[in-house]
Coordinates of C-alpha atoms and ligand atoms in Angstrom, one line a residue:
Chain A
X20 CA 34.7 23.5 -22.7
X21 CA 38.3 24.2 -21.6
X22 CA 39.2 27.5 -20.4
X23 CA 43.1 26.8 -19.8
X24 CA 45.1 24.0 -21.3
X25 CA 48.6 23.7 -20.3
X26 CA 50.4 21.3 -22.9
X27 CA 53.5 19.5 -22.0
X28 CA 54.9 22.6 -19.7
X29 CA 58.9 22.3 -19.1
X30 CA 60.8 24.6 -17.0
X31 CA 64.3 24.3 -15.7
X32 CA 66.2 26.6 -13.0
X33 CA 69.3 25.4 -13.7
X34 CA 69.7 21.8 -13.1
X35 CA 66.6 21.8 -11.2
X36 CA 63.5 20.4 -13.4
X37 CA 60.7 22.6 -11.7
X38 CA 57.6 21.7 -14.1
X39 CA 58.3 18.3 -15.6
X40 CA 56.2 18.2 -18.7
X41 CA 52.6 19.5 -17.1
X42 CA 49.5 18.7 -18.6
X43 CA 46.5 20.4 -17.0
X44 CA 43.0 21.2 -18.5
X45 CA 40.8 23.6 -16.6
X46 CA 37.0 23.3 -17.7
X47 CA 35.1 26.9 -17.7
X48 CA 33.2 27.4 -14.7
X49 CA 35.2 25.4 -12.4
X50 CA 36.9 25.4 -9.2
X51 CA 40.1 23.7 -9.3
X52 CA 42.6 23.1 -6.7
X53 CA 46.5 22.6 -7.1
X54 CA 48.1 21.0 -4.0
X55 CA 51.5 19.7 -3.4
X56 CA 54.1 19.6 -0.9
X57 CA 56.7 22.5 -0.9
X58 CA 58.4 23.2 -3.7
X59 CA 56.5 21.2 -5.8
X60 CA 56.5 23.6 -8.4
X61 CA 52.8 25.2 -7.9
X62 CA 53.8 28.9 -7.8
X63 CA 56.2 28.6 -10.9
X64 CA 53.1 26.9 -12.9
X65 CA 51.1 30.2 -12.1
X66 CA 54.3 32.2 -13.2
X67 CA 54.4 30.4 -16.4
X68 CA 50.5 30.7 -16.7
X69 CA 51.0 34.6 -16.4
X70 CA 54.0 35.1 -18.5
X71 CA 56.6 35.9 -15.6
X72 CA 58.5 32.9 -16.5
X73 CA 58.6 31.4 -19.9
X74 CA 58.7 27.6 -20.4
X75 CA 61.9 25.7 -22.0
X76 CA 59.2 23.9 -24.0
X77 CA 55.0 23.5 -23.9
X78 CA 52.4 25.7 -24.8
X79 CA 49.9 27.7 -22.7
X80 CA 46.3 27.9 -24.4
X81 CA 43.8 30.3 -23.0
X82 CA 40.0 30.2 -24.2
X83 CA 41.5 28.5 -27.6
X84 CA 44.2 31.2 -28.2
X85 CA 48.0 30.2 -28.0
X86 CA 49.1 32.9 -25.3
X87 CA 52.7 31.3 -24.5
X88 CA 54.7 34.0 -26.1
X89 CA 52.3 37.0 -24.8
X90 CA 53.7 39.6 -22.5
X91 CA 52.2 39.6 -19.1
X92 CA 50.0 42.7 -19.2
X93 CA 48.4 41.2 -22.3
X94 CA 47.3 38.1 -20.6
X95 CA 45.7 40.1 -18.2
X96 CA 44.0 41.9 -21.0
X97 CA 42.7 38.4 -22.1
X98 CA 41.1 37.7 -18.6
X99 CA 43.7 36.6 -16.5
X100 CA 44.0 37.7 -13.0
X101 CA 46.1 37.0 -9.7
X102 CA 46.7 37.1 -6.4
X103 CA 50.3 36.1 -5.5
X104 CA 51.6 34.0 -2.5
X105 CA 53.2 36.8 -0.8
X106 CA 50.8 39.5 -1.0
X107 CA 51.4 41.9 -3.6
X108 CA 49.8 45.3 -2.7
X109 CA 51.5 48.7 -3.3
X110 CA 52.6 49.3 0.5
X111 CA 53.4 52.9 0.3
X112 CA 50.0 54.0 -0.7
X113 CA 46.3 54.2 0.7
X114 CA 44.1 51.1 0.5
X115 CA 41.6 53.0 -1.4
X116 CA 44.5 54.4 -3.8
X117 CA 45.0 50.5 -4.0
X118 CA 41.8 49.5 -5.3
X119 CA 41.4 52.9 -7.6
X120 CA 44.4 51.9 -9.3
X121 CA 42.9 48.5 -9.9
X122 CA 39.7 49.9 -11.0
X123 CA 40.5 52.9 -13.0
X124 CA 41.0 51.0 -16.3
X125 CA 37.5 50.1 -16.2
X126 CA 35.8 53.1 -14.5
X127 CA 36.2 56.7 -14.2
X128 CA 34.7 59.7 -12.2
X129 CA 31.5 59.2 -10.0
X130 CA 31.3 55.6 -11.2
X131 CA 35.0 55.0 -10.2
X132 CA 34.2 56.1 -6.6
X133 CA 31.0 54.2 -6.3
X134 CA 33.0 50.9 -7.6
X135 CA 35.5 51.6 -4.9
X136 CA 33.0 52.0 -2.2
X137 CA 31.4 48.8 -3.5
X138 CA 34.7 46.8 -3.1
X139 CA 35.6 48.2 0.2
X140 CA 32.2 47.3 1.5
X141 CA 32.8 43.9 0.1
X142 CA 36.1 43.2 1.3
X143 CA 35.3 44.7 4.9
X144 CA 38.4 47.2 4.6
X145 CA 35.7 50.6 4.6
X146 CA 37.3 51.5 7.9
X147 CA 40.9 50.8 6.7
X148 CA 40.6 52.7 3.4
X149 CA 42.7 55.9 4.4
X150 CA 45.2 53.5 6.2
X151 CA 48.6 52.8 4.3
X152 CA 48.3 49.2 2.8
X153 CA 51.6 48.3 4.4
X154 CA 50.2 48.8 7.8
X155 CA 47.5 46.3 7.4
X156 CA 47.7 42.8 8.8
X157 CA 48.6 40.0 6.7
X158 CA 45.2 38.6 6.5
X159 CA 43.7 42.1 5.3
X160 CA 46.2 42.6 2.7
X161 CA 45.4 39.3 1.3
X162 CA 41.7 40.6 1.2
X163 CA 43.1 43.6 -0.4
X164 CA 44.8 41.8 -3.1
X165 CA 42.0 39.5 -3.6
X166 CA 39.9 42.8 -4.1
X167 CA 42.4 44.0 -6.5
X168 CA 42.6 40.7 -8.6
X169 CA 38.6 40.3 -8.7
X170 CA 37.9 43.9 -9.8
X171 CA 39.2 43.0 -13.2
X172 CA 36.5 40.5 -13.8
X173 CA 38.9 38.2 -15.0
X174 CA 37.4 34.8 -16.5
X175 CA 40.2 32.9 -14.7
X176 CA 41.3 34.3 -11.4
X177 CA 44.5 32.4 -10.0
X178 CA 45.0 32.5 -6.4
X179 CA 48.0 31.6 -4.5
X180 CA 47.4 30.4 -0.8
X181 CA 44.6 32.9 -0.6
X182 CA 44.0 31.8 3.1
X183 CA 47.6 31.7 4.5
X184 CA 47.5 33.6 7.6
X185 CA 43.8 33.6 8.1
X186 CA 41.7 32.2 11.0
X187 CA 39.5 29.1 10.3
X188 CA 36.4 31.7 10.2
X189 CA 38.3 34.1 7.9
X190 CA 39.2 31.0 5.6
X191 CA 35.5 29.6 5.6
X192 CA 34.6 33.3 4.4
X193 CA 37.3 33.4 1.8
X194 CA 35.7 30.0 0.5
X195 CA 32.1 31.6 0.2
X196 CA 33.6 34.6 -1.8
X197 CA 35.4 32.4 -4.0
X198 CA 32.1 30.2 -4.3
X199 CA 30.1 33.5 -5.0
X200 CA 32.4 34.7 -7.7
X201 CA 32.1 31.2 -9.2
X202 CA 28.5 31.1 -9.2
X203 CA 28.9 34.7 -11.2
X204 CA 30.7 32.6 -13.6
X205 CA 34.4 33.0 -12.8
X206 CA 36.9 30.2 -13.4
X207 CA 39.3 29.6 -10.2
X208 CA 42.6 28.0 -10.0
X209 CA 43.5 28.0 -6.4
X210 CA 46.9 26.7 -4.7
X211 CA 46.0 26.0 -1.0
X212 CA 47.5 24.0 1.7
X213 CA 44.6 24.4 3.8
X214 CA 42.4 21.2 3.0
X215 CA 39.5 22.6 4.9
X216 CA 39.1 25.0 2.3
X217 CA 39.9 22.9 -0.6
X218 CA 37.2 20.6 0.8
X219 CA 34.8 23.5 0.9
X220 CA 35.3 24.8 -2.7
X221 CA 37.1 22.3 -5.1
X222 CA 35.0 20.9 -7.7
X223 CA 38.4 18.9 -8.8
X224 CA 42.0 18.7 -7.3
X225 CA 45.1 18.3 -9.2
X226 CA 48.3 17.1 -7.0
X227 CA 51.6 18.4 -8.0
X228 CA 54.9 16.4 -6.8
X229 CA 58.4 17.2 -7.9
X230 CA 57.0 19.3 -10.8
X231 CA 54.8 16.3 -12.1
X232 CA 50.9 16.0 -12.4
X233 CA 50.7 13.4 -9.7
X234 CA 47.2 12.8 -9.0
X235 CA 44.0 14.2 -10.2
X236 CA 40.4 14.0 -9.2
X237 CA 37.5 15.0 -6.8
X238 CA 38.8 15.8 -3.1
X239 CA 37.3 12.2 -2.2
X240 CA 39.3 10.4 -4.5
X241 CA 42.4 12.5 -3.6
X242 CA 42.1 11.9 0.1
X243 CA 41.6 8.5 -0.5
X244 CA 44.5 8.0 -2.5
X245 CA 47.5 6.1 -0.7
X246 CA 50.1 7.5 -2.8
X247 CA 48.9 11.2 -2.3
X248 CA 49.0 10.3 1.4
X249 CA 52.3 8.9 1.4
X250 CA 54.1 12.0 -0.3
X251 CA 51.9 14.8 1.0
X252 CA 48.9 14.7 2.9
X253 CA 50.1 12.1 5.4
X254 CA 52.5 14.7 6.9
X255 CA 50.7 17.8 6.1
X256 CA 47.5 16.8 7.1
X257 CA 45.1 14.2 8.4
Chain B
X24 CA 33.3 78.1 -14.6
X25 CA 32.4 74.4 -13.7
X26 CA 35.2 73.2 -16.3
X27 CA 37.6 75.8 -14.1
X28 CA 36.4 74.1 -11.0
X29 CA 36.9 70.6 -12.1
X30 CA 40.7 71.7 -13.5
X31 CA 41.4 73.1 -10.0
X32 CA 40.1 69.9 -8.2
X33 CA 42.6 67.7 -10.4
X34 CA 45.3 69.9 -9.0
X35 CA 45.0 68.1 -5.8
X36 CA 45.2 64.4 -4.8
X37 CA 47.1 61.9 -2.8
X38 CA 50.1 62.3 -5.0
X39 CA 50.7 65.8 -4.0
X40 CA 51.3 67.7 -0.5
X41 CA 49.1 70.7 -0.2
X42 CA 45.6 71.3 -0.5
X43 CA 42.4 73.0 0.3
X44 CA 42.1 77.0 0.6
X45 CA 44.6 77.6 2.9
X46 CA 47.4 76.1 0.7
X47 CA 46.1 77.9 -2.6
X48 CA 46.1 81.2 -0.6
X49 CA 49.6 80.8 0.3
X50 CA 50.4 79.7 -3.3
X51 CA 48.5 83.2 -4.7
X52 CA 50.8 85.0 -2.1
X53 CA 53.9 83.5 -3.0
X54 CA 53.3 84.0 -7.1
X55 CA 52.3 87.7 -6.0
X56 CA 55.6 88.4 -4.4
X57 CA 57.5 86.7 -7.0
X58 CA 55.7 88.7 -9.6
X59 CA 56.1 91.8 -7.9
X60 CA 59.6 91.4 -6.7
X61 CA 61.6 92.7 -9.7
X62 CA 60.1 95.9 -9.1
X63 CA 61.8 96.3 -6.0
X64 CA 65.3 94.7 -7.0
X65 CA 68.2 95.2 -9.3
X66 CA 68.9 93.5 -12.4
X67 CA 71.8 91.8 -11.0
X68 CA 69.7 90.4 -8.2
X69 CA 66.8 89.2 -10.5
X70 CA 69.1 87.4 -13.0
X71 CA 70.8 85.5 -10.0
X72 CA 67.1 84.6 -9.1
X73 CA 66.7 83.6 -12.8
X74 CA 69.5 81.3 -12.4
X75 CA 68.0 79.6 -9.3
X76 CA 64.8 79.0 -11.1
X77 CA 66.4 77.2 -14.1
X78 CA 67.6 74.6 -11.7
X79 CA 64.2 73.8 -10.6
X80 CA 63.3 72.1 -13.8
X81 CA 66.1 69.6 -13.7
X82 CA 65.0 68.8 -9.7
X83 CA 61.5 68.3 -11.3
X84 CA 62.8 65.8 -13.8
X85 CA 64.4 63.8 -11.0
X86 CA 61.4 64.2 -8.8
X87 CA 59.3 62.7 -11.6
X88 CA 61.5 59.8 -12.8
X89 CA 63.0 59.0 -9.4
X90 CA 60.5 60.1 -6.6
X91 CA 57.1 59.3 -8.5
X92 CA 58.6 56.9 -10.9
X93 CA 61.0 55.0 -8.6
X94 CA 63.9 54.5 -11.1
X95 CA 67.0 56.6 -9.9
X96 CA 68.3 58.2 -12.9
X97 CA 72.0 59.6 -12.2
X98 CA 72.3 61.0 -15.6
X99 CA 69.7 64.0 -16.2
X100 CA 72.5 66.0 -16.9
X101 CA 73.1 64.2 -20.1
X102 CA 69.6 65.6 -21.4
X103 CA 70.4 69.1 -19.9
X104 CA 73.4 69.4 -21.8
X105 CA 72.2 67.7 -25.0
X106 CA 69.4 70.4 -25.1
X107 CA 71.9 73.1 -24.1
X108 CA 74.5 72.7 -26.7
X109 CA 71.2 71.7 -29.1
X110 CA 70.0 75.7 -28.5
X111 CA 73.7 76.8 -29.0
X112 CA 74.2 74.8 -32.6
X113 CA 70.6 75.8 -33.6
X114 CA 70.9 79.6 -32.9
X115 CA 74.3 80.1 -33.8
X116 CA 73.8 79.0 -37.1
X117 CA 70.4 80.1 -37.8
X118 CA 70.3 83.3 -35.8
X119 CA 67.4 84.8 -33.7
X120 CA 65.3 86.3 -36.4
X121 CA 61.5 85.5 -36.8
X122 CA 61.4 84.2 -33.6
X123 CA 63.7 81.4 -34.0
X124 CA 65.3 81.4 -30.6
X125 CA 61.7 79.9 -29.3
X126 CA 61.5 77.3 -32.1
X127 CA 65.2 76.3 -31.0
X128 CA 64.1 76.0 -27.6
X129 CA 61.5 73.5 -28.5
X130 CA 63.4 71.7 -30.8
X131 CA 66.5 71.4 -28.2
X132 CA 64.1 70.2 -25.9
X133 CA 62.7 67.9 -28.4
X134 CA 66.4 66.4 -29.3
X135 CA 66.7 65.7 -25.3
X136 CA 63.4 63.6 -25.8
X137 CA 64.1 61.9 -28.6
X138 CA 67.6 60.5 -27.1
X139 CA 65.8 59.6 -24.3
X140 CA 63.2 57.7 -26.0
X141 CA 66.2 55.4 -27.7
X142 CA 68.3 54.9 -24.4
X143 CA 65.1 54.7 -22.1
X144 CA 63.8 51.8 -24.8
X145 CA 66.9 50.0 -24.7
X146 CA 67.1 50.0 -20.7
X147 CA 63.7 49.7 -19.6
X148 CA 62.9 46.9 -22.4
X149 CA 66.4 45.4 -21.7
X150 CA 65.1 45.1 -18.4
X151 CA 67.9 47.3 -16.6
X152 CA 66.4 48.6 -13.4
X153 CA 67.4 49.5 -10.2
X154 CA 71.2 50.4 -9.6
X155 CA 72.1 49.6 -12.9
X156 CA 69.8 52.2 -14.3
X157 CA 71.8 54.6 -12.2
X158 CA 75.1 53.2 -13.6
X159 CA 74.0 53.2 -17.1
X160 CA 72.5 56.9 -17.0
X161 CA 75.6 58.1 -15.2
X162 CA 78.0 56.2 -17.9
X163 CA 76.2 58.3 -20.3
X164 CA 76.5 61.4 -19.1
X165 CA 79.9 61.1 -18.1
X166 CA 81.0 60.0 -21.7
X167 CA 79.1 62.9 -23.2
X168 CA 81.3 65.3 -20.7
X169 CA 84.2 63.3 -21.6
X170 CA 83.4 63.4 -25.6
X171 CA 82.5 67.3 -25.5
X172 CA 85.8 68.0 -23.6
X173 CA 87.8 66.8 -26.7
X174 CA 86.3 69.1 -29.1
X175 CA 88.6 71.7 -28.8
X176 CA 90.0 71.4 -32.5
X177 CA 88.8 73.5 -35.3
X178 CA 87.4 70.3 -36.8
X179 CA 84.9 70.1 -34.4
X180 CA 82.0 72.1 -35.4
X181 CA 78.5 71.9 -36.6
X182 CA 77.8 74.5 -39.4
X183 CA 79.4 77.6 -37.9
X184 CA 79.4 76.6 -34.0
X185 CA 82.4 75.4 -33.0
X186 CA 82.3 73.1 -29.9
X187 CA 85.2 74.5 -28.3
X188 CA 86.2 71.5 -26.1
X189 CA 86.4 72.3 -22.5
X190 CA 85.8 76.2 -22.9
X191 CA 82.4 75.2 -24.1
X192 CA 80.3 77.2 -26.5
X193 CA 79.4 80.5 -26.2
X194 CA 77.8 83.8 -27.5
X195 CA 74.6 82.2 -28.5
X196 CA 71.8 84.6 -29.1
X197 CA 69.4 85.3 -26.2
X198 CA 65.8 84.2 -26.5
X199 CA 64.0 86.7 -28.9
X200 CA 60.5 87.3 -29.3
X201 CA 59.3 88.9 -32.6
X202 CA 57.5 92.3 -32.0
X203 CA 56.4 94.8 -34.7
X204 CA 58.8 97.3 -34.2
X205 CA 61.9 96.2 -32.6
X206 CA 62.1 92.3 -31.4
X207 CA 62.0 91.7 -27.5
X208 CA 65.2 90.4 -26.4
X209 CA 65.2 88.4 -23.0
X210 CA 68.4 89.2 -21.3
X211 CA 69.2 87.5 -18.1
X212 CA 67.2 90.0 -15.8
X213 CA 63.8 91.1 -15.6
X214 CA 62.6 90.1 -19.1
X215 CA 64.1 86.3 -18.7
X216 CA 62.9 86.5 -15.3
X217 CA 58.9 86.7 -16.2
X218 CA 59.2 84.0 -18.8
X219 CA 61.0 81.3 -16.6
X220 CA 58.6 82.3 -14.0
X221 CA 55.6 81.5 -16.1
X222 CA 57.3 78.4 -17.5
X223 CA 58.1 77.1 -13.8
X224 CA 54.2 77.9 -12.8
X225 CA 52.9 76.4 -15.7
X226 CA 54.9 73.3 -15.2
X227 CA 54.5 72.8 -11.7
X228 CA 50.7 73.0 -12.2
X229 CA 50.9 70.7 -15.0
X230 CA 53.0 68.1 -13.4
X231 CA 50.7 68.6 -10.2
X232 CA 47.6 67.5 -12.9
X233 CA 49.6 64.8 -14.1
X234 CA 50.7 63.1 -11.0
X235 CA 47.0 63.3 -9.4
X236 CA 45.7 61.8 -12.8
X237 CA 45.3 58.1 -13.5
X238 CA 48.8 58.0 -15.4
X239 CA 50.5 59.5 -12.0
X240 CA 48.4 56.4 -10.3
X241 CA 49.9 54.0 -12.7
X242 CA 53.8 55.3 -12.1
X243 CA 53.5 55.4 -8.4
X244 CA 52.0 51.9 -8.4
X245 CA 55.0 50.8 -10.7
X246 CA 57.6 52.5 -8.1
X247 CA 55.6 50.6 -5.3
X248 CA 55.5 47.0 -6.8
X249 CA 56.1 46.9 -10.7
X250 CA 54.8 43.1 -10.6
X251 CA 51.6 43.8 -9.3
X252 CA 50.9 47.0 -11.6
X253 CA 51.8 44.4 -14.7
X254 CA 49.3 42.0 -13.2
X255 CA 46.7 44.8 -12.9
X256 CA 47.0 45.0 -17.0
X257 CA 49.5 47.8 -17.1
X258 CA 52.6 47.5 -19.6
X259 CA 55.0 48.6 -17.0
X260 CA 57.9 49.3 -19.2
X261 CA 55.5 51.6 -21.6
X262 CA 55.0 53.8 -18.7
X263 CA 58.3 53.7 -17.4
X264 CA 59.9 54.9 -21.0
X265 CA 56.9 57.6 -21.1
X266 CA 58.0 58.6 -17.5
X267 CA 61.8 58.8 -18.6
X268 CA 60.7 61.1 -21.8
X269 CA 59.2 63.4 -19.6
X270 CA 61.7 63.7 -17.2
X271 CA 64.2 64.1 -19.9
X272 CA 62.1 66.7 -21.6
X273 CA 62.3 68.7 -18.2
X274 CA 66.2 68.5 -17.9
X275 CA 66.4 69.7 -21.5
X276 CA 64.4 72.8 -20.9
X277 CA 66.5 73.4 -17.6
X278 CA 69.7 72.9 -20.1
X279 CA 68.3 75.5 -22.8
X280 CA 67.3 78.0 -20.1
X281 CA 71.0 77.6 -18.6
X282 CA 72.4 78.2 -21.9
X283 CA 69.9 81.2 -22.4
X284 CA 70.7 82.8 -19.3
X285 CA 74.4 82.6 -19.4
X286 CA 74.9 82.5 -22.9
X287 CA 77.4 79.6 -22.4
X288 CA 77.4 75.7 -22.0
X289 CA 80.7 73.9 -21.1
X290 CA 81.0 70.5 -20.8
X291 CA 81.3 70.3 -17.0
X292 CA 77.4 70.8 -17.0
X293 CA 77.3 67.2 -17.8
X294 CA 80.2 66.1 -15.2
X295 CA 80.1 64.1 -12.2
X296 CA 79.5 67.1 -9.8
X297 CA 76.8 68.5 -12.0
X298 CA 75.0 65.2 -12.0
X299 CA 75.1 64.7 -8.4
X300 CA 73.9 68.2 -7.2
X301 CA 70.5 67.6 -8.5
X302 CA 70.2 64.2 -6.6
X303 CA 70.9 66.2 -3.2
X304 CA 68.6 69.0 -3.8
X305 CA 65.7 66.6 -4.6
X306 CA 66.8 64.0 -1.8
X307 CA 67.0 66.8 0.7
X308 CA 63.6 68.6 -0.4
X309 CA 61.6 65.4 -0.7
X310 CA 61.6 63.4 -4.0
X311 CA 58.3 62.2 -3.9
X312 CA 56.4 65.7 -3.8
X313 CA 56.4 68.3 -6.4
X314 CA 56.4 71.2 -3.9
X315 CA 59.1 69.7 -1.4
X316 CA 61.3 69.4 -4.5
X317 CA 60.8 73.0 -5.7
X318 CA 61.3 74.6 -2.1
X319 CA 64.0 72.2 -1.3
X320 CA 66.0 73.0 -4.5
X321 CA 65.4 76.7 -4.1
X322 CA 66.6 76.9 -0.4
X323 CA 69.3 74.4 -1.0
X324 CA 70.5 76.6 -3.8
X325 CA 70.6 79.9 -1.9
X326 CA 72.3 78.1 1.3
X327 CA 74.8 77.0 -1.4
X328 CA 75.5 80.1 -3.0
X329 CA 75.6 81.9 0.5
X330 CA 78.2 79.6 1.7
X331 CA 80.3 79.8 -1.7
X332 CA 81.1 83.7 -0.7
X333 CA 83.2 81.8 2.2
X334 CA 84.6 79.3 -0.1
X335 CA 83.3 76.5 -2.4
X336 CA 84.9 73.7 -0.4
X337 CA 82.8 74.4 2.6
X338 CA 79.6 74.5 0.2
X339 CA 80.4 71.2 -0.9
X340 CA 80.9 70.0 2.8
X341 CA 77.8 71.6 3.8
X342 CA 75.7 69.5 1.0
X343 CA 77.4 66.4 1.8
X344 CA 76.4 66.9 5.5
X345 CA 72.9 68.2 4.7
X346 CA 72.5 64.8 2.4
X347 CA 73.7 62.5 5.7
X348 CA 71.3 64.4 7.9
X349 CA 68.2 63.9 5.6
X350 CA 69.2 60.4 5.3
X351 CA 69.1 59.9 8.8
X352 CA 66.2 62.2 10.2
X353 CA 64.0 62.4 7.2
X354 CA 64.6 59.9 4.5
X355 CA 61.7 61.2 2.5
X356 CA 63.2 64.7 2.6
X357 CA 63.2 67.4 5.1
X358 CA 61.0 69.8 3.5
X359 CA 58.5 67.1 2.9
X360 CA 58.8 66.3 6.7
X361 CA 58.1 69.8 7.7
X362 CA 55.2 70.0 5.2
X363 CA 53.7 66.7 6.7
X364 CA 53.9 68.1 9.9
X365 CA 52.5 71.5 9.2
X366 CA 49.7 69.5 7.6
X367 CA 49.0 67.4 10.8
X368 CA 48.9 70.8 12.8
X369 CA 46.6 72.3 10.5
X370 CA 44.2 69.3 10.7
X371 CA 44.5 69.2 14.6
X372 CA 43.7 72.8 14.7
X373 CA 40.4 73.0 12.6
X374 CA 39.5 69.9 14.4
X375 CA 39.5 71.6 17.5
X376 CA 37.8 74.7 15.9
X377 CA 34.9 72.5 14.3
Ligands
ATP21 N1 63.4 31.9 -9.7 C1 63.6 30.8 -9.3 N2 64.9 30.4 -9.4 C2 65.6 29.4 -9.1 N3 64.9 28.4 -8.4 C3 63.6 28.7 -8.0 C4 63.0 29.9 -8.5 N4 61.6 29.9 -8.1 C5 61.3 29.0 -7.4 N5 62.7 28.0 -7.5 C6 62.7 26.5 -6.9 O1 61.6 26.1 -7.6 C7 61.2 25.0 -6.7 C8 59.4 24.9 -6.9 O2 59.2 26.5 -6.5 P1 57.8 26.9 -6.2 O3 57.7 28.3 -5.8 O4 57.0 26.9 -7.5 O5 56.9 25.9 -5.1 P2 55.4 25.8 -4.6 O6 54.9 24.6 -4.8 O7 54.7 27.1 -4.7 O8 56.0 25.7 -2.7 P3 54.9 26.6 -1.6 O9 54.4 25.3 -1.5 O10 56.4 26.2 -0.6 O11 54.8 27.8 -2.0 C9 61.7 25.1 -5.3 O12 62.6 24.4 -5.3 C10 62.2 26.5 -5.5 O13 63.4 26.7 -4.6
MG22 MG1 54.1 28.2 -3.6

């Protein structure tokens, strides 16, 4: 069964055709990685899915419902959630308050405190909870934003370069976390340049190039594809 | 009792400076002094204090919209004027019998709030934000000032209330509480003082609870990062609109109380200078904190009035210098800076003691 279906999505920025008739189907329960060179249109595709940009033409279906015209917050209520490429935390507020704002619509009172505590432990940010989020390291901000995104218990989690700025160990831990969330039933779509991460988690991979779906398959099929090597993996990664 | 305690706990939180027995003892002391003060003073001085208090409401309105909500409105004076004129028109037409002045206060504030719903809807759902929001709100208040200034002719009246152009509207009845025997008329001295003080304490405490609630969390989240707030499922524009309307109602309350205090209102209350002054009070005090805003406004107003004795040009220069100093030394507000510093000393002392 498909959870998300993009049908012939087109988006122009002036003369730039950022997404060119993109068709993409996510199966419920899979971890899907989206890769491709810088400027391929990956982040733009996320913004289309989330309703921050509106496509010139094409449709977005989520769990069978056409959500193309829905406002962003309404799409979140349907079960979408995102971690952005540039960490979008509430910089002037404490780590704890960041999580409280994410959790407060589903929990109240003592239960809310308990949830915050659990999430802080899960993210390894317990000793940073009173710190201002803007003072965290880049990696910690990533963790915090991932924490906020998963606290909504989404059906589909969108991760835009979740491991940027992380050490190989932290990247591996992030991969394990994604797998754990997936095992609990969360579908994941992740944009990632780190091929070790992609190899660790991806069930399927889609390559985006110049706004078009260039290739799709398992990680082994993608790595073996000479055309992909020529446009992306050749220079980005061995 | 537990209900009272839980209400008390909701007054404190990350969004407001000042917590614990120390702060609330000080609060009680200040309140006691404020309550006792008219007994040791003359009517004129008490009336002058009411005048200071009246401005605190418009300062709080800006604190809510700008300091907490992150939208810089330059036109809170528009709501001040609308409600002030509203009160004048209503009471000049319908008088003060049967407690109508109190109803007129409520209606006038509601009119300001209603205008804010319309204007806010157009701005927030039209995605006007940042500098443009400041420009639109400023344009609205200046337009209202210009409009009211040209209503001198006798053709400009609503019922029996003449708008009177630049000279403004006057002689509206003061607030009058119906009472068996003789109604209590709140002239601009002790009577009005206790009413306004009561309103001030109520609004301050209510805003503390609101800002430390989940609603307060959402509006500061929108200030910090509207995109992230939307991506947590919050309808950002709806919350911005609600915040704007709350702020407009507070500015409107300020306008009605001002009109009641002096029994007049003029177009210049919506002009450029009037629009700029609250921004300075709030910026100097500390826009992101209610207590700092209240203290900052009262201190700056008192200093302004003291300097005006030597000439109002000096007073305005002083305000400019104060604003520049604030921006350079303590961008988040001078009073807030001092309060945070005192807070740090207090924690250090308690740590050493414990
Ligand atoms: N709001 C915008 N207005 C105009 N052009 C834009 C906008 N957003 C993105 N672009 C352009 O669209 C193209 C695709 O950008 P996008 O951010 O989607 O790429 P990406 O695949 O995420 O790249 P990266 O791997 O560097 O993050 C780029 O050329 C970018 O400059
Ligand atoms: Mg990108």
